[in-house]
Tab-separated table of N, CA, C and O in Angstrom:
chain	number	residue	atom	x	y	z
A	6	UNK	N	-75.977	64.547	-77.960
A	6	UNK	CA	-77.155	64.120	-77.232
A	6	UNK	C	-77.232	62.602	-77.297
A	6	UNK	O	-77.098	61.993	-78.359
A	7	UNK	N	-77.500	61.883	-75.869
A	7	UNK	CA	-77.149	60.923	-76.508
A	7	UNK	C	-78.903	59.780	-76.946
A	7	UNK	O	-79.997	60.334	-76.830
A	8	UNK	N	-78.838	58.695	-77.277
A	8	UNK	CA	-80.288	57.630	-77.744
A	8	UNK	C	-81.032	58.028	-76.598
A	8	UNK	O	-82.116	58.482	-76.967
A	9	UNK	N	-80.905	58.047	-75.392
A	9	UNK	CA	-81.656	57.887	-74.105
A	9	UNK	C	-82.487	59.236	-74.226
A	9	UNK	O	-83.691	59.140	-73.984
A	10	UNK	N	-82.021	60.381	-74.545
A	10	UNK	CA	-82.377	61.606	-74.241
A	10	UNK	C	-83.065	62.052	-75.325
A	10	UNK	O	-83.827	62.991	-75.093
A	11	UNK	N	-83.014	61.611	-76.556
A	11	UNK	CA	-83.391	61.699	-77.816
A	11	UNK	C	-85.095	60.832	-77.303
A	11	UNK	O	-86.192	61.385	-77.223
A	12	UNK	N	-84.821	59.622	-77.082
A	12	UNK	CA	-86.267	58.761	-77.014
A	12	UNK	C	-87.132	59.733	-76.071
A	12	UNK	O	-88.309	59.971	-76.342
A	13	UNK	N	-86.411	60.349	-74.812
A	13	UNK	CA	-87.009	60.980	-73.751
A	13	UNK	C	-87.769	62.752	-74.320
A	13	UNK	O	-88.567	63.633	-74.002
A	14	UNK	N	-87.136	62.481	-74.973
A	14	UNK	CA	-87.973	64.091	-75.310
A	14	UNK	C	-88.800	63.555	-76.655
A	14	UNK	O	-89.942	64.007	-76.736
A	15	UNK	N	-88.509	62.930	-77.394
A	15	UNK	CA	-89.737	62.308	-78.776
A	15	UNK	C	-90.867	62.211	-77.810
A	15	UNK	O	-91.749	63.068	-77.832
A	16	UNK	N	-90.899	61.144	-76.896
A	16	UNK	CA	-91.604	60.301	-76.287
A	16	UNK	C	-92.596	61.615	-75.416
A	16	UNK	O	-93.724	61.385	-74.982
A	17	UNK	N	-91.919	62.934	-75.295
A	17	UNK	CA	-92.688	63.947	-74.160
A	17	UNK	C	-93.507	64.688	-75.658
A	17	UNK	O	-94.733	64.770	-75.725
A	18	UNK	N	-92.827	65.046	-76.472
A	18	UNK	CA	-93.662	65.754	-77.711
A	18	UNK	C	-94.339	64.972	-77.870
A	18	UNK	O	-95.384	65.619	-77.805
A	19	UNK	N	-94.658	63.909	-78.062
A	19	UNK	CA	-95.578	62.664	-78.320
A	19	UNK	C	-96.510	63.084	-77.716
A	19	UNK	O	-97.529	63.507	-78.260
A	20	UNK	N	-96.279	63.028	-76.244
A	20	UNK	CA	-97.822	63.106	-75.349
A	20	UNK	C	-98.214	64.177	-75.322
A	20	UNK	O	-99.443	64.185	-75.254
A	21	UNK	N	-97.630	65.464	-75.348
A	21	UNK	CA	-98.481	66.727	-75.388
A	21	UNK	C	-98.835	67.061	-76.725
A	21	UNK	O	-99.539	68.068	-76.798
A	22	UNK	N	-98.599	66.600	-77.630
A	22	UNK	CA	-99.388	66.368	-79.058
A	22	UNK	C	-100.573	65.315	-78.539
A	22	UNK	O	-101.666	65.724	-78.931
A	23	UNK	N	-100.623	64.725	-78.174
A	23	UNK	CA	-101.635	63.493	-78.102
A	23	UNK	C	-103.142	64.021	-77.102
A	23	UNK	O	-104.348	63.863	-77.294
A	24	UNK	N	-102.186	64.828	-75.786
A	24	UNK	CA	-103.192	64.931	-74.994
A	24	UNK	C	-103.659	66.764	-75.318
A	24	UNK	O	-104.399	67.370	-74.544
A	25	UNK	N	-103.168	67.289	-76.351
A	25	UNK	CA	-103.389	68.416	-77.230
A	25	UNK	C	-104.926	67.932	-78.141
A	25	UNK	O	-105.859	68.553	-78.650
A	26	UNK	N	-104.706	67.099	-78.053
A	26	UNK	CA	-105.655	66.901	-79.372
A	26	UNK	C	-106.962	65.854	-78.405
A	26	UNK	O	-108.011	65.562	-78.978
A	27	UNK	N	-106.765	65.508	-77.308
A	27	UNK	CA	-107.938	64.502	-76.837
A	27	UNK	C	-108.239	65.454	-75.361
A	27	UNK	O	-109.417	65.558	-75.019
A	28	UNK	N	-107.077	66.188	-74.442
A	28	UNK	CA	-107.691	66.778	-73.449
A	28	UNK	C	-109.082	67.567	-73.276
A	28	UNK	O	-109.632	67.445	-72.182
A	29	UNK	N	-109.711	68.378	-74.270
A	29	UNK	CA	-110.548	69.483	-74.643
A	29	UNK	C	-112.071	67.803	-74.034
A	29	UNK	O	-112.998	67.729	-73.227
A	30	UNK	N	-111.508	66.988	-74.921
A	30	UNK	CA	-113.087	65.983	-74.730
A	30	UNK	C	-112.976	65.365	-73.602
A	30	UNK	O	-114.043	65.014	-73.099
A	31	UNK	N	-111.748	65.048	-72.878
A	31	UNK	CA	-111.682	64.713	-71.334
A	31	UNK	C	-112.071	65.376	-70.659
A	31	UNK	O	-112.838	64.869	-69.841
A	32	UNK	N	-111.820	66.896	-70.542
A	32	UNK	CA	-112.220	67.718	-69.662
A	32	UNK	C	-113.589	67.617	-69.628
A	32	UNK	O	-114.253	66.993	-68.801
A	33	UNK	N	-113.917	68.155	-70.413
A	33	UNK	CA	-115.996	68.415	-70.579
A	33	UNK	C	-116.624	67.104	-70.314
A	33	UNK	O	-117.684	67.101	-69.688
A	34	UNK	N	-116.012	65.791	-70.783
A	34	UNK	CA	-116.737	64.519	-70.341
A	34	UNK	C	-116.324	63.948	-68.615
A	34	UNK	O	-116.850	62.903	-68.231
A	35	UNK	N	-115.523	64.595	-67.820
A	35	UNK	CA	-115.295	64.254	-66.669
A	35	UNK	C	-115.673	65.814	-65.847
A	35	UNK	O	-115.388	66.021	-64.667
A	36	UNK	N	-116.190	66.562	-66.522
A	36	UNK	CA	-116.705	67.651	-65.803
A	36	UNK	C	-115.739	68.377	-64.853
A	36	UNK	O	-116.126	68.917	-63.817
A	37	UNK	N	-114.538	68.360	-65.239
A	37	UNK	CA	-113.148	68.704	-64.869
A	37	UNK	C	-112.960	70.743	-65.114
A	37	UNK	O	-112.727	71.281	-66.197
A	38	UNK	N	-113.109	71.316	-64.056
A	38	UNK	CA	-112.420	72.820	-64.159
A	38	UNK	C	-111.410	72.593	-65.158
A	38	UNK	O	-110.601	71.668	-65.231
A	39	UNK	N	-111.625	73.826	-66.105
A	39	UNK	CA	-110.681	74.223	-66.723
A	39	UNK	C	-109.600	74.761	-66.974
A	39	UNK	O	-108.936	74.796	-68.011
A	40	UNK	N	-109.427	75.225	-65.885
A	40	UNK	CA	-108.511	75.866	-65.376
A	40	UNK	C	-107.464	75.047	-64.593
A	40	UNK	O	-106.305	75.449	-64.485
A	41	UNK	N	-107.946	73.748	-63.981
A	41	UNK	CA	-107.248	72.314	-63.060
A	41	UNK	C	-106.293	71.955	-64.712
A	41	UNK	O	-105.107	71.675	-64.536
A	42	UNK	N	-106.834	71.969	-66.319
A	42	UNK	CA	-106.065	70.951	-67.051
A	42	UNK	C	-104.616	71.720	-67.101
A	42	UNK	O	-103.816	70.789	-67.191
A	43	UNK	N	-104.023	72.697	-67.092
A	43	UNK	CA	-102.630	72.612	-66.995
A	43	UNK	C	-102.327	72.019	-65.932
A	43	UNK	O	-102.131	70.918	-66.447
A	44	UNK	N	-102.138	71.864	-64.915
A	44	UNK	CA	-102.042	70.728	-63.999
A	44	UNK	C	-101.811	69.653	-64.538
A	44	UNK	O	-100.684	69.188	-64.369
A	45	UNK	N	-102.780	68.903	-65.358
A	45	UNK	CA	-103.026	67.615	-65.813
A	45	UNK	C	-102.341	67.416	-66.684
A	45	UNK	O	-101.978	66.241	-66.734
A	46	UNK	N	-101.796	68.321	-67.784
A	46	UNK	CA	-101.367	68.389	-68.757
A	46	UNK	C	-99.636	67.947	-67.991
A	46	UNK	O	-98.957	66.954	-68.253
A	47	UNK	N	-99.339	68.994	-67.090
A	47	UNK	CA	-97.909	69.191	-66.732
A	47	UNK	C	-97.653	67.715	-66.172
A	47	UNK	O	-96.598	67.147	-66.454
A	48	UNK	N	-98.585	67.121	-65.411
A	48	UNK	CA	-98.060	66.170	-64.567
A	48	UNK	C	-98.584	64.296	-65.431
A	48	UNK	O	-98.631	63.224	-64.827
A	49	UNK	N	-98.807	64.476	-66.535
A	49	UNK	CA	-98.604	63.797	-67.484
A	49	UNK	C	-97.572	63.269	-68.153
A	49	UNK	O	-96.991	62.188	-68.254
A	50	UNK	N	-97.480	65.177	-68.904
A	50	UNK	CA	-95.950	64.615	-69.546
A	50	UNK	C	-94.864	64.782	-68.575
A	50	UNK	O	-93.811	64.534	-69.162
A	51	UNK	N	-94.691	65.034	-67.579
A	51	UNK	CA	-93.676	64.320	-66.578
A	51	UNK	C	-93.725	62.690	-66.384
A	51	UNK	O	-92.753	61.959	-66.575
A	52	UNK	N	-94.780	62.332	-66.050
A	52	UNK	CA	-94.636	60.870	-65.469
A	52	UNK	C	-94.284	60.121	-67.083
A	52	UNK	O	-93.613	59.089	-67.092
A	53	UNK	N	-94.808	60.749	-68.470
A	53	UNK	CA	-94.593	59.913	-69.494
A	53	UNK	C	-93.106	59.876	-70.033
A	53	UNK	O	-92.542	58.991	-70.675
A	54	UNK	N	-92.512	61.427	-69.460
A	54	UNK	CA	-90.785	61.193	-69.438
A	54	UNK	C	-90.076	60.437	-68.437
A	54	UNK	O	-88.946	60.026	-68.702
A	55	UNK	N	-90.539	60.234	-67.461
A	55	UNK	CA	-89.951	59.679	-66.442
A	55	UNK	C	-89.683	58.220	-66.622
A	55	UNK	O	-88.690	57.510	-66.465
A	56	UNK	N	-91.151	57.985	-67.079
A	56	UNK	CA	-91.207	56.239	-67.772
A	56	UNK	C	-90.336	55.843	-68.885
A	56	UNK	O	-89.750	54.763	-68.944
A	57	UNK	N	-90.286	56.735	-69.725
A	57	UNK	CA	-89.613	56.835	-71.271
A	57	UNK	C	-87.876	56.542	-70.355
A	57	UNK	O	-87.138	55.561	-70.436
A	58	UNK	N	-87.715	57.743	-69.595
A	58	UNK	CA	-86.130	57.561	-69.037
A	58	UNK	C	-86.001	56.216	-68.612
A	58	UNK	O	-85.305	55.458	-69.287
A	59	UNK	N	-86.535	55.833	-67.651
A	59	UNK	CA	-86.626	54.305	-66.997
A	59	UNK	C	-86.339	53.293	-67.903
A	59	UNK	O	-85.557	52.405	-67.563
A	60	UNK	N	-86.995	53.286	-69.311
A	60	UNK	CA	-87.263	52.247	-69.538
A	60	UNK	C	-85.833	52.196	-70.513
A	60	UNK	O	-85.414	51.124	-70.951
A	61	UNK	N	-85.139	53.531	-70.790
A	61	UNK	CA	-84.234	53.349	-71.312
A	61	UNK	C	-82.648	52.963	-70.945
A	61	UNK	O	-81.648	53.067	-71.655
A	62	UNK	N	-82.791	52.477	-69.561
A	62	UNK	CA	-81.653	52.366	-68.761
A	62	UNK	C	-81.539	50.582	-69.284
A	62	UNK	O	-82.405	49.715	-69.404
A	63	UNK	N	-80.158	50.578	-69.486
A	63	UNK	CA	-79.890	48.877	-69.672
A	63	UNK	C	-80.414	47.522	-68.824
A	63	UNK	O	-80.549	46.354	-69.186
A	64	UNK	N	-80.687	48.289	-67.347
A	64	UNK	CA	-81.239	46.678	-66.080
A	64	UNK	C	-82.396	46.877	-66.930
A	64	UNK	O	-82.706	45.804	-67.447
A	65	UNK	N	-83.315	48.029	-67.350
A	65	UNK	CA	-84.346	47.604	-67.562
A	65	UNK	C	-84.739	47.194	-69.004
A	65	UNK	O	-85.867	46.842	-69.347
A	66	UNK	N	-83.750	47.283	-69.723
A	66	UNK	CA	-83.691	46.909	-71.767
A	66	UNK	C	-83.555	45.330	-71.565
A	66	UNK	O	-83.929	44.489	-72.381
A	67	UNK	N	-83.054	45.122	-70.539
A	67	UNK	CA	-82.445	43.069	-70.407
A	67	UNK	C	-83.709	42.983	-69.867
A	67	UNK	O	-84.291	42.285	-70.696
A	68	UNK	N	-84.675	43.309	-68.812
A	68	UNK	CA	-85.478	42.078	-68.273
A	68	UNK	C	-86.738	42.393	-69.727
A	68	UNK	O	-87.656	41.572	-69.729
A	69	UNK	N	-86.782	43.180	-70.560
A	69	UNK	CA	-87.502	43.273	-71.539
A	69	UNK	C	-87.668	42.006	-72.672
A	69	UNK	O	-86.666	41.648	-73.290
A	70	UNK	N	-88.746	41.466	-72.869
A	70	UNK	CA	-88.729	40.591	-73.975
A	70	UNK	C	-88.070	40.615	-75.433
A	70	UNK	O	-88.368	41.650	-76.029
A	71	UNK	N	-87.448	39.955	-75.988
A	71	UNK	CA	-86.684	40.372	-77.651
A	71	UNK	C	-87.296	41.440	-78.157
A	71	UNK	O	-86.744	42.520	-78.370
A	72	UNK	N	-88.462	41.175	-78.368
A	72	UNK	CA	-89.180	41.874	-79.039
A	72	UNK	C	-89.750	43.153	-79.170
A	72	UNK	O	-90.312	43.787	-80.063
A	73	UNK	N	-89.249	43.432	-77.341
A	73	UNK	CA	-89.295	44.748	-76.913
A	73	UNK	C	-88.628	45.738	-77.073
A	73	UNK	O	-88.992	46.910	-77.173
A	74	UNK	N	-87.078	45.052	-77.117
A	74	UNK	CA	-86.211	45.782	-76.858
A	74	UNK	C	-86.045	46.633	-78.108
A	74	UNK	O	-86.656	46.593	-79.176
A	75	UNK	N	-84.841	47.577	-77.601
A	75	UNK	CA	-84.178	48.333	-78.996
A	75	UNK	C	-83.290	48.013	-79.978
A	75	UNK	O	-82.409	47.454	-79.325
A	76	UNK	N	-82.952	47.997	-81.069
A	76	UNK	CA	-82.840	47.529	-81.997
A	76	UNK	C	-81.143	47.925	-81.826
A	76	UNK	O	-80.662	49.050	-81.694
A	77	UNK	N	-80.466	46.671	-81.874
A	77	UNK	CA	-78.354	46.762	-81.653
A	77	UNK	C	-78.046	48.055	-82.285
A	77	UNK	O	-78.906	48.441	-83.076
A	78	UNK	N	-77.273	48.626	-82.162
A	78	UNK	CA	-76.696	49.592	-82.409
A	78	UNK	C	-75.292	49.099	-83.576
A	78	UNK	O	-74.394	48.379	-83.138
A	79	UNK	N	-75.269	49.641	-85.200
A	79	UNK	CA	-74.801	48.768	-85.709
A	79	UNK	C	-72.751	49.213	-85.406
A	79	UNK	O	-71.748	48.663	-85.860
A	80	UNK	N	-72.832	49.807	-84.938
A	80	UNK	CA	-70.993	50.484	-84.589
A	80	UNK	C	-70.934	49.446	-82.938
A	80	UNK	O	-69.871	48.928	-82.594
A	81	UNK	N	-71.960	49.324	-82.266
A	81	UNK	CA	-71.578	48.335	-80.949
A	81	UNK	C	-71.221	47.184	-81.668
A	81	UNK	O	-70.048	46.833	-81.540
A	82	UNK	N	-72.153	46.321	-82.601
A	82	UNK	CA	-71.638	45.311	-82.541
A	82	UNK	C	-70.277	44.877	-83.894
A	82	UNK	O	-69.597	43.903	-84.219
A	83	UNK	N	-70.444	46.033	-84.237
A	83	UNK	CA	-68.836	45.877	-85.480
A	83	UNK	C	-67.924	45.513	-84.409
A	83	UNK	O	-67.317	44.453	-84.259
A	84	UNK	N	-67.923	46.787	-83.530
A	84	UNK	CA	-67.110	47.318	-81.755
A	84	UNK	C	-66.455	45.361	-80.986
A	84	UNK	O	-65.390	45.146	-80.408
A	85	UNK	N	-67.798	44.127	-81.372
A	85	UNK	CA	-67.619	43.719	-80.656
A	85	UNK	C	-67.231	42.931	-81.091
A	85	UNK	O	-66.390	42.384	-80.378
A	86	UNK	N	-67.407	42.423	-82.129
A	86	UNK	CA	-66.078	41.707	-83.343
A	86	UNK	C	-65.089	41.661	-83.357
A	86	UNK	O	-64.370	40.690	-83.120
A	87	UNK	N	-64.657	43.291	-83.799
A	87	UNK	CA	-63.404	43.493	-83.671
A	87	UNK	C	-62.582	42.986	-82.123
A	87	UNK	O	-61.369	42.857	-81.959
A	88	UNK	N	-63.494	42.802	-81.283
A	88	UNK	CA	-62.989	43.003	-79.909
A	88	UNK	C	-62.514	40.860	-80.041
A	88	UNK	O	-61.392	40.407	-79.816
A	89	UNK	N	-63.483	40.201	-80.358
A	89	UNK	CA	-63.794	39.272	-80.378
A	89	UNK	C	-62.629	38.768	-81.336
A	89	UNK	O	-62.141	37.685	-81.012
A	90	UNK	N	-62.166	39.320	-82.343
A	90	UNK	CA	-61.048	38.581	-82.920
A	90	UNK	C	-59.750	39.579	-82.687
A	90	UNK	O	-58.927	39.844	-83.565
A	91	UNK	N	-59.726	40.147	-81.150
A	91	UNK	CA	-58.590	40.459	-80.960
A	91	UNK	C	-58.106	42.000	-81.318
A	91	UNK	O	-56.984	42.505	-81.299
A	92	UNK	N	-59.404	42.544	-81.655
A	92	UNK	CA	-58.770	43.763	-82.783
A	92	UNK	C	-58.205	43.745	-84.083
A	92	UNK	O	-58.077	44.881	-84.540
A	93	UNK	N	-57.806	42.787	-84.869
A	93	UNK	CA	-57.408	42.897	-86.223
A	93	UNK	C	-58.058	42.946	-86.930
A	93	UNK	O	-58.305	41.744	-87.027
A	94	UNK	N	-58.945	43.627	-87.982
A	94	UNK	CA	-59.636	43.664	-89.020
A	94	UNK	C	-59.178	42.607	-90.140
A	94	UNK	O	-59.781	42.544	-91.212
């Protein structure tokens, strides 16, 4: 499995834990049918995987600030050393 798909499904348990635990007081305070929140529920954690996927694609890891980004991968940059002095250890 690879980082991308791993963040993409954390990132979906995330929100249906999240909106598990806060939907019940949304509904009743927006006077929302109860029966409409699977709906709401489903088309949530879609758009919050969709974003999660997006954001894990490389065009969009570069226009990200340092601070944003994800943390090097420590076998890429051994990978790029080695590459950098030619391959010889």
């Amino acid at each position: 499995m690879t980082d991308a798909n791993r963040r993409t499904i954390r990132t979906v348990v995330q929100t249906v834990l999240a909106l598990a635990a806060g939907l019940p007081l949304i509904i009743n305070a927006a006077s929302i049918p109860q029966t409409a929140a699977g709906v709401g529920v489903a088309l949530a954690v879609a758009v919050a995987g969709g974003i999660t996927r997006v954001m894990a694609l490389p065009v969009v890891e570069n226009l990200l600030p340092a601070w944003l980004r994800a943390a090097p991968n420590g076998d890429d940059e051994l990978l790029a050393l080695d590459r950098k002095n030619g391959g010889s250890v």
